[in-house]
Amino acid sequence: MPFDDQRVDVSGVDDRRGRGLGTPIAVGGGGLGLVGILLLLLVNALGGDTSSLLTGGASTSGTGETTAQLSARCNSDGAIDRYEDCYVIKSYNEINEVWASQFSDSSYEPPRLVFFEQATNTGCGTASSEVGPFYCPSDRSVYIDLGFLKALQQRFGAEGRYAQTYIVAHEVGHHLQTLTGTESRVRATQGRGDTQALAIGVELQADCYAGVWSALANRAGNFSISERELDQALNAAAAVGDDRIQQKTQGRVDPERWTHGSAQQRRQAFLTGYEAARGDACTSLVPLRP
Ligand SMILES: [Zn+2]
């Protein structure tokens, strides 16, 4: 086990599995309709718990666990090896621990980690799992549909568990961009300059931060990385390159529609961060004027 300890801290986790927008519900036999969605939005806006509304006869594929149950399961013997969600939470714990050590005066505030299925409400609007794992700056949360992530990994050949750690580290990389002000500076320049280059730069920087984290975590012993883990991360970074995804989904490559960079660029961005082991090695990837 590459982690330095086996303790899993679920305090930053918002587990919405089994109660998302797309969860089948036994009303009218169909999925959650417009009325249900409005109801859900209303309840969310009031800060209430929506789970009780959705439990009557609903067949959920979620774990249906309370936070205490999730914590107990993830801290049971061998849980990190056995359960994908516990592994992802543990990765998230170690990613936050390492980044916190890089910020002065304990000023690092971790993002929340939201598990959902199919669709969920976010500070950035309603999101479907088809967009893949993502980070929303407005509510400073990383959103992951584990089932969809697994399918995505299989489809695009991002094999291995460290591929998941890389994905979480990439999303937390976007969180760093929010904390450091890069995200707001990019938003301020929108409409001017080369927006595609900026968007790709933001993604490559998140890959670079994931590489920096990997190196720092390895050095500090939080997560020891063998050649196998490094390969899994580099393969995953390449597998989600725009050229690879376009080739797989539409059978041709169209660089004008790239949003995240090519396989080669993403792999290189991770490696740049990994070799430098310093966040400032990633600064120039986002083409902002000083
Ligand atoms: Zn990203």
PDB file of C-alpha atoms and ligand atoms in Angstrom:
ATOM      1  CA  MET A   1       0.000   0.000   0.000  1.00  0.00           C
ATOM      2  CA  PRO A   2       1.637   3.223  -1.128  1.00  0.00           C
ATOM      3  CA  PHE A   3      -0.046   5.421   1.531  1.00  0.00           C
ATOM      4  CA  ASP A   4       1.860   6.299   4.695  1.00  0.00           C
ATOM      5  CA  ASP A   5      -1.133   5.491   6.902  1.00  0.00           C
ATOM      6  CA  GLN A   6      -4.550   3.895   6.472  1.00  0.00           C
ATOM      7  CA  ARG A   7      -6.720   6.524   8.135  1.00  0.00           C
ATOM      8  CA  VAL A   8      -9.498   7.816   5.894  1.00  0.00           C
ATOM      9  CA  ASP A   9     -11.022  11.183   6.798  1.00  0.00           C
ATOM     10  CA  VAL A  10     -14.475  11.599   5.271  1.00  0.00           C
ATOM     11  CA  SER A  11     -15.171  15.022   6.806  1.00  0.00           C
ATOM     12  CA  GLY A  12     -14.742  16.867   3.485  1.00  0.00           C
ATOM     13  CA  VAL A  13     -16.918  14.409   1.574  1.00  0.00           C
ATOM     14  CA  ASP A  14     -20.447  15.123   0.432  1.00  0.00           C
ATOM     15  CA  ASP A  15     -21.888  11.747  -0.542  1.00  0.00           C
ATOM     16  CA  ARG A  16     -24.907  12.268  -2.777  1.00  0.00           C
ATOM     17  CA  ARG A  17     -24.979   8.824  -4.277  1.00  0.00           C
ATOM     18  CA  GLY A  18     -28.421   7.369  -4.532  1.00  0.00           C
ATOM     19  CA  ARG A  19     -30.148  10.708  -4.304  1.00  0.00           C
ATOM     20  CA  GLY A  20     -29.085  12.678  -7.373  1.00  0.00           C
ATOM     21  CA  LEU A  21     -31.243  14.296 -10.013  1.00  0.00           C
ATOM     22  CA  GLY A  22     -31.082  11.269 -12.244  1.00  0.00           C
ATOM     23  CA  THR A  23     -31.938   8.757  -9.553  1.00  0.00           C
ATOM     24  CA  PRO A  24     -34.883   6.565 -10.502  1.00  0.00           C
ATOM     25  CA  ILE A  25     -37.872   7.329  -8.345  1.00  0.00           C
ATOM     26  CA  ALA A  26     -41.143   5.443  -8.058  1.00  0.00           C
ATOM     27  CA  VAL A  27     -43.333   8.397  -8.985  1.00  0.00           C
ATOM     28  CA  GLY A  28     -45.097   7.830 -12.283  1.00  0.00           C
ATOM     29  CA  GLY A  29     -42.645   5.054 -12.991  1.00  0.00           C
ATOM     30  CA  GLY A  30     -40.137   7.323 -14.694  1.00  0.00           C
ATOM     31  CA  GLY A  31     -37.087   9.297 -13.789  1.00  0.00           C
ATOM     32  CA  LEU A  32     -37.219  12.425 -11.738  1.00  0.00           C
ATOM     33  CA  GLY A  33     -39.357  14.823 -13.751  1.00  0.00           C
ATOM     34  CA  LEU A  34     -39.353  18.577 -13.973  1.00  0.00           C
ATOM     35  CA  VAL A  35     -41.542  18.938 -10.886  1.00  0.00           C
ATOM     36  CA  GLY A  36     -39.190  16.768  -8.942  1.00  0.00           C
ATOM     37  CA  ILE A  37     -36.224  18.778 -10.131  1.00  0.00           C
ATOM     38  CA  LEU A  38     -37.863  22.060  -9.107  1.00  0.00           C
ATOM     39  CA  LEU A  39     -38.701  20.551  -5.743  1.00  0.00           C
ATOM     40  CA  LEU A  40     -35.138  19.414  -5.358  1.00  0.00           C
ATOM     41  CA  LEU A  41     -33.779  22.855  -6.265  1.00  0.00           C
ATOM     42  CA  LEU A  42     -36.123  24.479  -3.765  1.00  0.00           C
ATOM     43  CA  VAL A  43     -35.090  22.128  -0.999  1.00  0.00           C
ATOM     44  CA  ASN A  44     -31.427  22.584  -1.848  1.00  0.00           C
ATOM     45  CA  ALA A  45     -31.868  26.351  -1.795  1.00  0.00           C
ATOM     46  CA  LEU A  46     -33.378  26.068   1.661  1.00  0.00           C
ATOM     47  CA  GLY A  47     -30.451  23.967   2.750  1.00  0.00           C
ATOM     48  CA  GLY A  48     -32.610  20.989   3.631  1.00  0.00           C
ATOM     49  CA  ASP A  49     -31.841  17.345   3.246  1.00  0.00           C
ATOM     50  CA  THR A  50     -33.322  15.991   0.034  1.00  0.00           C
ATOM     51  CA  SER A  51     -32.689  12.349   0.750  1.00  0.00           C
ATOM     52  CA  SER A  52     -35.890  11.838   2.711  1.00  0.00           C
ATOM     53  CA  LEU A  53     -37.914  13.058  -0.261  1.00  0.00           C
ATOM     54  CA  LEU A  54     -36.430  10.479  -2.549  1.00  0.00           C
ATOM     55  CA  THR A  55     -36.461   7.389  -0.422  1.00  0.00           C
ATOM     56  CA  GLY A  56     -40.111   6.408  -0.720  1.00  0.00           C
ATOM     57  CA  GLY A  57     -40.009   3.386  -2.975  1.00  0.00           C
ATOM     58  CA  ALA A  58     -37.000   4.703  -4.821  1.00  0.00           C
ATOM     59  CA  SER A  59     -34.552   2.158  -6.077  1.00  0.00           C
ATOM     60  CA  THR A  60     -31.199   3.745  -5.544  1.00  0.00           C
ATOM     61  CA  SER A  61     -27.872   2.494  -6.707  1.00  0.00           C
ATOM     62  CA  GLY A  62     -26.070   4.560  -4.115  1.00  0.00           C
ATOM     63  CA  THR A  63     -24.530   3.262  -0.957  1.00  0.00           C
ATOM     64  CA  GLY A  64     -27.257   4.748   1.224  1.00  0.00           C
ATOM     65  CA  GLU A  65     -24.685   5.186   3.967  1.00  0.00           C
ATOM     66  CA  THR A  66     -24.552   7.911   6.562  1.00  0.00           C
ATOM     67  CA  THR A  67     -21.285   9.794   6.965  1.00  0.00           C
ATOM     68  CA  ALA A  68     -20.547   7.715  10.068  1.00  0.00           C
ATOM     69  CA  GLN A  69     -21.126   4.482   8.141  1.00  0.00           C
ATOM     70  CA  LEU A  70     -18.943   5.645   5.256  1.00  0.00           C
ATOM     71  CA  SER A  71     -16.216   6.526   7.738  1.00  0.00           C
ATOM     72  CA  ALA A  72     -16.494   3.175   9.526  1.00  0.00           C
ATOM     73  CA  ARG A  73     -16.335   1.217   6.245  1.00  0.00           C
ATOM     74  CA  CYS A  74     -13.410   3.220   4.864  1.00  0.00           C
ATOM     75  CA  ASN A  75     -11.481   2.762   8.116  1.00  0.00           C
ATOM     76  CA  SER A  76     -12.078  -0.987   8.279  1.00  0.00           C
ATOM     77  CA  ASP A  77      -9.240  -3.401   7.540  1.00  0.00           C
ATOM     78  CA  GLY A  78      -8.054  -3.317   3.940  1.00  0.00           C
ATOM     79  CA  ALA A  79     -10.770  -0.824   2.937  1.00  0.00           C
ATOM     80  CA  ILE A  80      -8.520   1.347   0.790  1.00  0.00           C
ATOM     81  CA  ASP A  81      -7.565  -1.668  -1.310  1.00  0.00           C
ATOM     82  CA  ARG A  82     -11.047  -3.084  -1.406  1.00  0.00           C
ATOM     83  CA  TYR A  83     -13.285  -0.071  -2.001  1.00  0.00           C
ATOM     84  CA  GLU A  84     -12.848   2.370  -4.833  1.00  0.00           C
ATOM     85  CA  ASP A  85     -14.589   5.232  -3.004  1.00  0.00           C
ATOM     86  CA  CYS A  86     -12.363   4.796   0.058  1.00  0.00           C
ATOM     87  CA  TYR A  87      -9.294   4.826  -2.185  1.00  0.00           C
ATOM     88  CA  VAL A  88     -10.446   8.052  -3.857  1.00  0.00           C
ATOM     89  CA  ILE A  89     -11.182   9.674  -0.474  1.00  0.00           C
ATOM     90  CA  LYS A  90      -7.777   8.604   0.807  1.00  0.00           C
ATOM     91  CA  SER A  91      -6.113  10.121  -2.265  1.00  0.00           C
ATOM     92  CA  TYR A  92      -8.081  13.313  -1.666  1.00  0.00           C
ATOM     93  CA  ASN A  93      -6.922  13.342   1.994  1.00  0.00           C
ATOM     94  CA  GLU A  94      -3.259  13.027   1.033  1.00  0.00           C
ATOM     95  CA  ILE A  95      -3.545  15.581  -1.760  1.00  0.00           C
ATOM     96  CA  ASN A  96      -4.939  18.118   0.719  1.00  0.00           C
ATOM     97  CA  GLU A  97      -2.372  17.265   3.363  1.00  0.00           C
ATOM     98  CA  VAL A  98       0.525  17.882   0.998  1.00  0.00           C
ATOM     99  CA  TRP A  99      -0.875  21.110  -0.434  1.00  0.00           C
ATOM    100  CA  ALA A 100      -1.693  22.392   3.049  1.00  0.00           C
ATOM    101  CA  SER A 101       1.992  21.977   3.921  1.00  0.00           C
ATOM    102  CA  GLN A 102       2.902  24.185   0.957  1.00  0.00           C
ATOM    103  CA  PHE A 103       0.737  27.116   2.067  1.00  0.00           C
ATOM    104  CA  SER A 104       1.952  29.411   4.807  1.00  0.00           C
ATOM    105  CA  ASP A 105      -0.015  29.946   8.031  1.00  0.00           C
ATOM    106  CA  SER A 106      -2.385  27.024   7.447  1.00  0.00           C
ATOM    107  CA  SER A 107      -4.179  29.182   4.882  1.00  0.00           C
ATOM    108  CA  TYR A 108      -4.980  26.254   2.600  1.00  0.00           C
ATOM    109  CA  GLU A 109      -8.663  25.461   2.542  1.00  0.00           C
ATOM    110  CA  PRO A 110      -9.404  22.076   0.972  1.00  0.00           C
ATOM    111  CA  PRO A 111     -12.124  21.732  -1.644  1.00  0.00           C
ATOM    112  CA  ARG A 112     -15.105  19.537  -0.874  1.00  0.00           C
ATOM    113  CA  LEU A 113     -15.330  16.150  -2.561  1.00  0.00           C
ATOM    114  CA  VAL A 114     -18.784  15.340  -3.883  1.00  0.00           C
ATOM    115  CA  PHE A 115     -19.746  11.824  -4.965  1.00  0.00           C
ATOM    116  CA  PHE A 116     -22.817  11.757  -7.145  1.00  0.00           C
ATOM    117  CA  GLU A 117     -24.538   9.570  -9.691  1.00  0.00           C
ATOM    118  CA  GLN A 118     -25.811  10.613 -13.112  1.00  0.00           C
ATOM    119  CA  ALA A 119     -26.573  14.255 -12.324  1.00  0.00           C
ATOM    120  CA  THR A 120     -26.420  16.731  -9.486  1.00  0.00           C
ATOM    121  CA  ASN A 121     -26.868  20.391  -8.637  1.00  0.00           C
ATOM    122  CA  THR A 122     -23.680  22.372  -8.282  1.00  0.00           C
ATOM    123  CA  GLY A 123     -22.695  26.001  -7.778  1.00  0.00           C
ATOM    124  CA  CYS A 124     -21.960  25.937 -11.512  1.00  0.00           C
ATOM    125  CA  GLY A 125     -25.405  24.666 -12.529  1.00  0.00           C
ATOM    126  CA  THR A 126     -26.871  21.217 -12.959  1.00  0.00           C
ATOM    127  CA  ALA A 127     -24.200  18.784 -14.022  1.00  0.00           C
ATOM    128  CA  SER A 128     -24.436  15.386 -15.647  1.00  0.00           C
ATOM    129  CA  SER A 129     -21.778  12.783 -15.005  1.00  0.00           C
ATOM    130  CA  GLU A 130     -21.157  12.730 -18.753  1.00  0.00           C
ATOM    131  CA  VAL A 131     -18.968  15.793 -18.391  1.00  0.00           C
ATOM    132  CA  GLY A 132     -16.599  13.591 -16.387  1.00  0.00           C
ATOM    133  CA  PRO A 133     -15.028  14.532 -13.065  1.00  0.00           C
ATOM    134  CA  PHE A 134     -14.915  18.300 -12.641  1.00  0.00           C
ATOM    135  CA  TYR A 135     -14.227  21.172 -10.277  1.00  0.00           C
ATOM    136  CA  CYS A 136     -16.676  24.006  -9.671  1.00  0.00           C
ATOM    137  CA  PRO A 137     -14.984  27.232  -8.484  1.00  0.00           C
ATOM    138  CA  SER A 138     -18.220  28.800  -7.169  1.00  0.00           C
ATOM    139  CA  ASP A 139     -18.706  26.146  -4.509  1.00  0.00           C
ATOM    140  CA  ARG A 140     -15.071  25.019  -4.425  1.00  0.00           C
ATOM    141  CA  SER A 141     -15.982  21.390  -4.881  1.00  0.00           C
ATOM    142  CA  VAL A 142     -14.638  18.448  -6.858  1.00  0.00           C
ATOM    143  CA  TYR A 143     -17.458  16.368  -8.360  1.00  0.00           C
ATOM    144  CA  ILE A 144     -16.978  12.706  -9.206  1.00  0.00           C
ATOM    145  CA  ASP A 145     -19.328   9.995 -10.424  1.00  0.00           C
ATOM    146  CA  LEU A 146     -17.286   6.891  -9.610  1.00  0.00           C
ATOM    147  CA  GLY A 147     -19.269   4.564 -11.877  1.00  0.00           C
ATOM    148  CA  PHE A 148     -18.862   6.886 -14.813  1.00  0.00           C
ATOM    149  CA  LEU A 149     -15.202   7.409 -13.968  1.00  0.00           C
ATOM    150  CA  LYS A 150     -14.640   3.677 -14.111  1.00  0.00           C
ATOM    151  CA  ALA A 151     -16.342   3.435 -17.503  1.00  0.00           C
ATOM    152  CA  LEU A 152     -14.328   6.388 -18.719  1.00  0.00           C
ATOM    153  CA  GLN A 153     -11.078   4.804 -17.576  1.00  0.00           C
ATOM    154  CA  GLN A 154     -11.947   1.581 -19.382  1.00  0.00           C
ATOM    155  CA  ARG A 155     -13.039   3.307 -22.551  1.00  0.00           C
ATOM    156  CA  PHE A 156     -10.014   5.551 -22.805  1.00  0.00           C
ATOM    157  CA  GLY A 157      -7.522   3.108 -21.385  1.00  0.00           C
ATOM    158  CA  ALA A 158      -6.540   5.129 -18.324  1.00  0.00           C
ATOM    159  CA  GLU A 159      -5.728   1.998 -16.381  1.00  0.00           C
ATOM    160  CA  GLY A 160      -4.748   1.568 -12.776  1.00  0.00           C
ATOM    161  CA  ARG A 161      -5.651   3.082  -9.481  1.00  0.00           C
ATOM    162  CA  TYR A 162      -3.066   5.796  -9.638  1.00  0.00           C
ATOM    163  CA  ALA A 163      -4.941   7.065 -12.691  1.00  0.00           C
ATOM    164  CA  GLN A 164      -7.729   7.930 -10.237  1.00  0.00           C
ATOM    165  CA  THR A 165      -5.308   9.663  -7.916  1.00  0.00           C
ATOM    166  CA  TYR A 166      -4.052  11.673 -10.890  1.00  0.00           C
ATOM    167  CA  ILE A 167      -7.619  12.655 -11.779  1.00  0.00           C
ATOM    168  CA  VAL A 168      -8.374  13.836  -8.230  1.00  0.00           C
ATOM    169  CA  ALA A 169      -5.026  15.664  -8.120  1.00  0.00           C
ATOM    170  CA  HIS A 170      -5.861  17.335 -11.463  1.00  0.00           C
ATOM    171  CA  GLU A 171      -9.214  18.553 -10.106  1.00  0.00           C
ATOM    172  CA  VAL A 172      -7.608  19.804  -6.903  1.00  0.00           C
ATOM    173  CA  GLY A 173      -5.143  21.550  -9.241  1.00  0.00           C
ATOM    174  CA  HIS A 174      -8.105  23.613 -10.476  1.00  0.00           C
ATOM    175  CA  HIS A 175      -8.882  24.378  -6.824  1.00  0.00           C
ATOM    176  CA  LEU A 176      -5.341  25.749  -6.445  1.00  0.00           C
ATOM    177  CA  GLN A 177      -6.028  27.990  -9.440  1.00  0.00           C
ATOM    178  CA  THR A 178      -9.028  29.385  -7.561  1.00  0.00           C
ATOM    179  CA  LEU A 179      -7.031  29.858  -4.343  1.00  0.00           C
ATOM    180  CA  THR A 180      -4.120  31.561  -6.118  1.00  0.00           C
ATOM    181  CA  GLY A 181      -6.336  33.868  -8.193  1.00  0.00           C
ATOM    182  CA  THR A 182      -5.367  32.356 -11.556  1.00  0.00           C
ATOM    183  CA  GLU A 183      -8.947  31.321 -12.218  1.00  0.00           C
ATOM    184  CA  SER A 184     -10.333  34.841 -11.653  1.00  0.00           C
ATOM    185  CA  ARG A 185      -7.562  36.390 -13.752  1.00  0.00           C
ATOM    186  CA  VAL A 186      -8.362  34.013 -16.601  1.00  0.00           C
ATOM    187  CA  ARG A 187     -12.057  34.817 -16.256  1.00  0.00           C
ATOM    188  CA  ALA A 188     -11.267  38.563 -16.353  1.00  0.00           C
ATOM    189  CA  THR A 189      -9.518  38.226 -19.710  1.00  0.00           C
ATOM    190  CA  GLN A 190     -12.308  36.229 -21.306  1.00  0.00           C
ATOM    191  CA  GLY A 191     -13.336  37.519 -24.683  1.00  0.00           C
ATOM    192  CA  ARG A 192      -9.921  39.066 -25.223  1.00  0.00           C
ATOM    193  CA  GLY A 193      -6.846  37.222 -26.372  1.00  0.00           C
ATOM    194  CA  ASP A 194      -6.715  33.610 -27.402  1.00  0.00           C
ATOM    195  CA  THR A 195      -9.425  32.003 -25.294  1.00  0.00           C
ATOM    196  CA  GLN A 196      -8.647  28.507 -26.525  1.00  0.00           C
ATOM    197  CA  ALA A 197      -4.982  28.843 -25.585  1.00  0.00           C
ATOM    198  CA  LEU A 198      -6.018  30.113 -22.156  1.00  0.00           C
ATOM    199  CA  ALA A 199      -8.478  27.257 -21.613  1.00  0.00           C
ATOM    200  CA  ILE A 200      -5.907  24.657 -22.628  1.00  0.00           C
ATOM    201  CA  GLY A 201      -3.266  26.387 -20.491  1.00  0.00           C
ATOM    202  CA  VAL A 202      -5.562  26.148 -17.459  1.00  0.00           C
ATOM    203  CA  GLU A 203      -5.965  22.396 -18.029  1.00  0.00           C
ATOM    204  CA  LEU A 204      -2.266  21.786 -18.604  1.00  0.00           C
ATOM    205  CA  GLN A 205      -1.474  23.716 -15.440  1.00  0.00           C
ATOM    206  CA  ALA A 206      -3.842  21.451 -13.482  1.00  0.00           C
ATOM    207  CA  ASP A 207      -1.957  18.449 -14.919  1.00  0.00           C
ATOM    208  CA  CYS A 208       1.312  20.100 -13.952  1.00  0.00           C
ATOM    209  CA  TYR A 209       0.075  20.639 -10.381  1.00  0.00           C
ATOM    210  CA  ALA A 210      -0.906  16.972 -10.256  1.00  0.00           C
ATOM    211  CA  GLY A 211       2.704  16.155 -11.168  1.00  0.00           C
ATOM    212  CA  VAL A 212       4.050  18.535  -8.524  1.00  0.00           C
ATOM    213  CA  TRP A 213       1.796  16.918  -5.939  1.00  0.00           C
ATOM    214  CA  SER A 214       2.968  13.434  -6.936  1.00  0.00           C
ATOM    215  CA  ALA A 215       6.592  14.412  -6.455  1.00  0.00           C
ATOM    216  CA  LEU A 216       5.973  16.179  -3.135  1.00  0.00           C
ATOM    217  CA  ALA A 217       3.807  13.330  -1.829  1.00  0.00           C
ATOM    218  CA  ASN A 218       6.485  10.848  -2.804  1.00  0.00           C
ATOM    219  CA  ARG A 219       9.217  12.893  -1.140  1.00  0.00           C
ATOM    220  CA  ALA A 220       7.228  13.394   2.083  1.00  0.00           C
ATOM    221  CA  GLY A 221       6.185   9.750   2.169  1.00  0.00           C
ATOM    222  CA  ASN A 222       2.458  10.489   1.923  1.00  0.00           C
ATOM    223  CA  PHE A 223       2.213   8.379  -1.191  1.00  0.00           C
ATOM    224  CA  SER A 224       5.235   6.499  -2.400  1.00  0.00           C
ATOM    225  CA  ILE A 225       5.425   6.275  -6.151  1.00  0.00           C
ATOM    226  CA  SER A 226       7.033   3.439  -8.022  1.00  0.00           C
ATOM    227  CA  GLU A 227       7.602   3.350 -11.750  1.00  0.00           C
ATOM    228  CA  ARG A 228       4.233   1.657 -12.038  1.00  0.00           C
ATOM    229  CA  GLU A 229       2.345   4.584 -10.486  1.00  0.00           C
ATOM    230  CA  LEU A 230       4.258   7.122 -12.565  1.00  0.00           C
ATOM    231  CA  ASP A 231       3.390   5.146 -15.702  1.00  0.00           C
ATOM    232  CA  GLN A 232      -0.268   4.998 -14.724  1.00  0.00           C
ATOM    233  CA  ALA A 233      -0.369   8.768 -14.216  1.00  0.00           C
ATOM    234  CA  LEU A 234       1.422   9.541 -17.482  1.00  0.00           C
ATOM    235  CA  ASN A 235      -0.751   7.080 -19.408  1.00  0.00           C
ATOM    236  CA  ALA A 236      -3.899   8.548 -17.875  1.00  0.00           C
ATOM    237  CA  ALA A 237      -2.804  12.104 -18.705  1.00  0.00           C
ATOM    238  CA  ALA A 238      -2.184  11.023 -22.298  1.00  0.00           C
ATOM    239  CA  ALA A 239      -5.403   8.984 -22.486  1.00  0.00           C
ATOM    240  CA  VAL A 240      -7.518  12.075 -21.775  1.00  0.00           C
ATOM    241  CA  GLY A 241      -5.690  14.180 -24.348  1.00  0.00           C
ATOM    242  CA  ASP A 242      -8.064  15.847 -26.797  1.00  0.00           C
ATOM    243  CA  ASP A 243      -6.563  14.092 -29.823  1.00  0.00           C
ATOM    244  CA  ARG A 244      -7.029  10.657 -28.262  1.00  0.00           C
ATOM    245  CA  ILE A 245     -10.586  11.416 -27.148  1.00  0.00           C
ATOM    246  CA  GLN A 246     -11.552  12.900 -30.517  1.00  0.00           C
ATOM    247  CA  GLN A 247     -10.047   9.943 -32.340  1.00  0.00           C
ATOM    248  CA  LYS A 248     -12.054   7.552 -30.180  1.00  0.00           C
ATOM    249  CA  THR A 249     -15.350   9.430 -30.179  1.00  0.00           C
ATOM    250  CA  GLN A 250     -15.482  10.935 -33.681  1.00  0.00           C
ATOM    251  CA  GLY A 251     -12.788   9.080 -35.563  1.00  0.00           C
ATOM    252  CA  ARG A 252     -10.804  12.187 -36.431  1.00  0.00           C
ATOM    253  CA  VAL A 253      -8.711  14.844 -34.761  1.00  0.00           C
ATOM    254  CA  ASP A 254      -9.782  18.483 -34.846  1.00  0.00           C
ATOM    255  CA  PRO A 255      -7.251  20.701 -32.999  1.00  0.00           C
ATOM    256  CA  GLU A 256      -9.469  23.765 -33.367  1.00  0.00           C
ATOM    257  CA  ARG A 257     -11.854  22.208 -30.893  1.00  0.00           C
ATOM    258  CA  TRP A 258      -9.306  21.178 -28.328  1.00  0.00           C
ATOM    259  CA  THR A 259     -10.044  22.179 -24.751  1.00  0.00           C
ATOM    260  CA  HIS A 260      -7.491  20.287 -22.647  1.00  0.00           C
ATOM    261  CA  GLY A 261      -4.459  19.786 -24.870  1.00  0.00           C
ATOM    262  CA  SER A 262      -3.068  16.816 -26.767  1.00  0.00           C
ATOM    263  CA  ALA A 263      -1.943  13.552 -25.226  1.00  0.00           C
ATOM    264  CA  GLN A 264       1.669  14.633 -25.628  1.00  0.00           C
ATOM    265  CA  GLN A 265       1.031  18.058 -24.044  1.00  0.00           C
ATOM    266  CA  ARG A 266      -0.835  16.615 -21.054  1.00  0.00           C
ATOM    267  CA  ARG A 267       1.771  13.950 -20.433  1.00  0.00           C
ATOM    268  CA  GLN A 268       4.511  16.557 -20.670  1.00  0.00           C
ATOM    269  CA  ALA A 269       2.692  18.958 -18.323  1.00  0.00           C
ATOM    270  CA  PHE A 270       2.445  16.270 -15.650  1.00  0.00           C
ATOM    271  CA  LEU A 271       6.097  15.398 -16.124  1.00  0.00           C
ATOM    272  CA  THR A 272       7.162  19.051 -15.936  1.00  0.00           C
ATOM    273  CA  GLY A 273       5.499  19.344 -12.526  1.00  0.00           C
ATOM    274  CA  TYR A 274       6.792  15.981 -11.374  1.00  0.00           C
ATOM    275  CA  GLU A 275      10.389  16.732 -12.284  1.00  0.00           C
ATOM    276  CA  ALA A 276      10.387  20.265 -10.878  1.00  0.00           C
ATOM    277  CA  ALA A 277       8.400  19.410  -7.717  1.00  0.00           C
ATOM    278  CA  ARG A 278       7.586  23.113  -7.464  1.00  0.00           C
ATOM    279  CA  GLY A 279       4.312  24.856  -8.181  1.00  0.00           C
ATOM    280  CA  ASP A 280       5.972  27.806  -9.896  1.00  0.00           C
ATOM    281  CA  ALA A 281       7.215  25.461 -12.627  1.00  0.00           C
ATOM    282  CA  CYS A 282       3.569  25.395 -13.764  1.00  0.00           C
ATOM    283  CA  THR A 283       2.971  29.164 -13.831  1.00  0.00           C
ATOM    284  CA  SER A 284       3.939  29.845 -17.435  1.00  0.00           C
ATOM    285  CA  LEU A 285       1.580  27.166 -18.776  1.00  0.00           C
ATOM    286  CA  VAL A 286      -1.323  29.605 -18.504  1.00  0.00           C
ATOM    287  CA  PRO A 287      -0.550  32.324 -21.079  1.00  0.00           C
ATOM    288  CA  LEU A 288      -1.609  35.300 -18.929  1.00  0.00           C
ATOM    289  CA  ARG A 289       0.176  38.600 -19.341  1.00  0.00           C
ATOM    290  CA  PRO A 290       2.068  39.499 -16.176  1.00  0.00           C
TER     291      PRO A 290
HETATM  292 ZN    ZN B   1      -9.495  20.053 -15.791  1.00  0.00          ZN
END
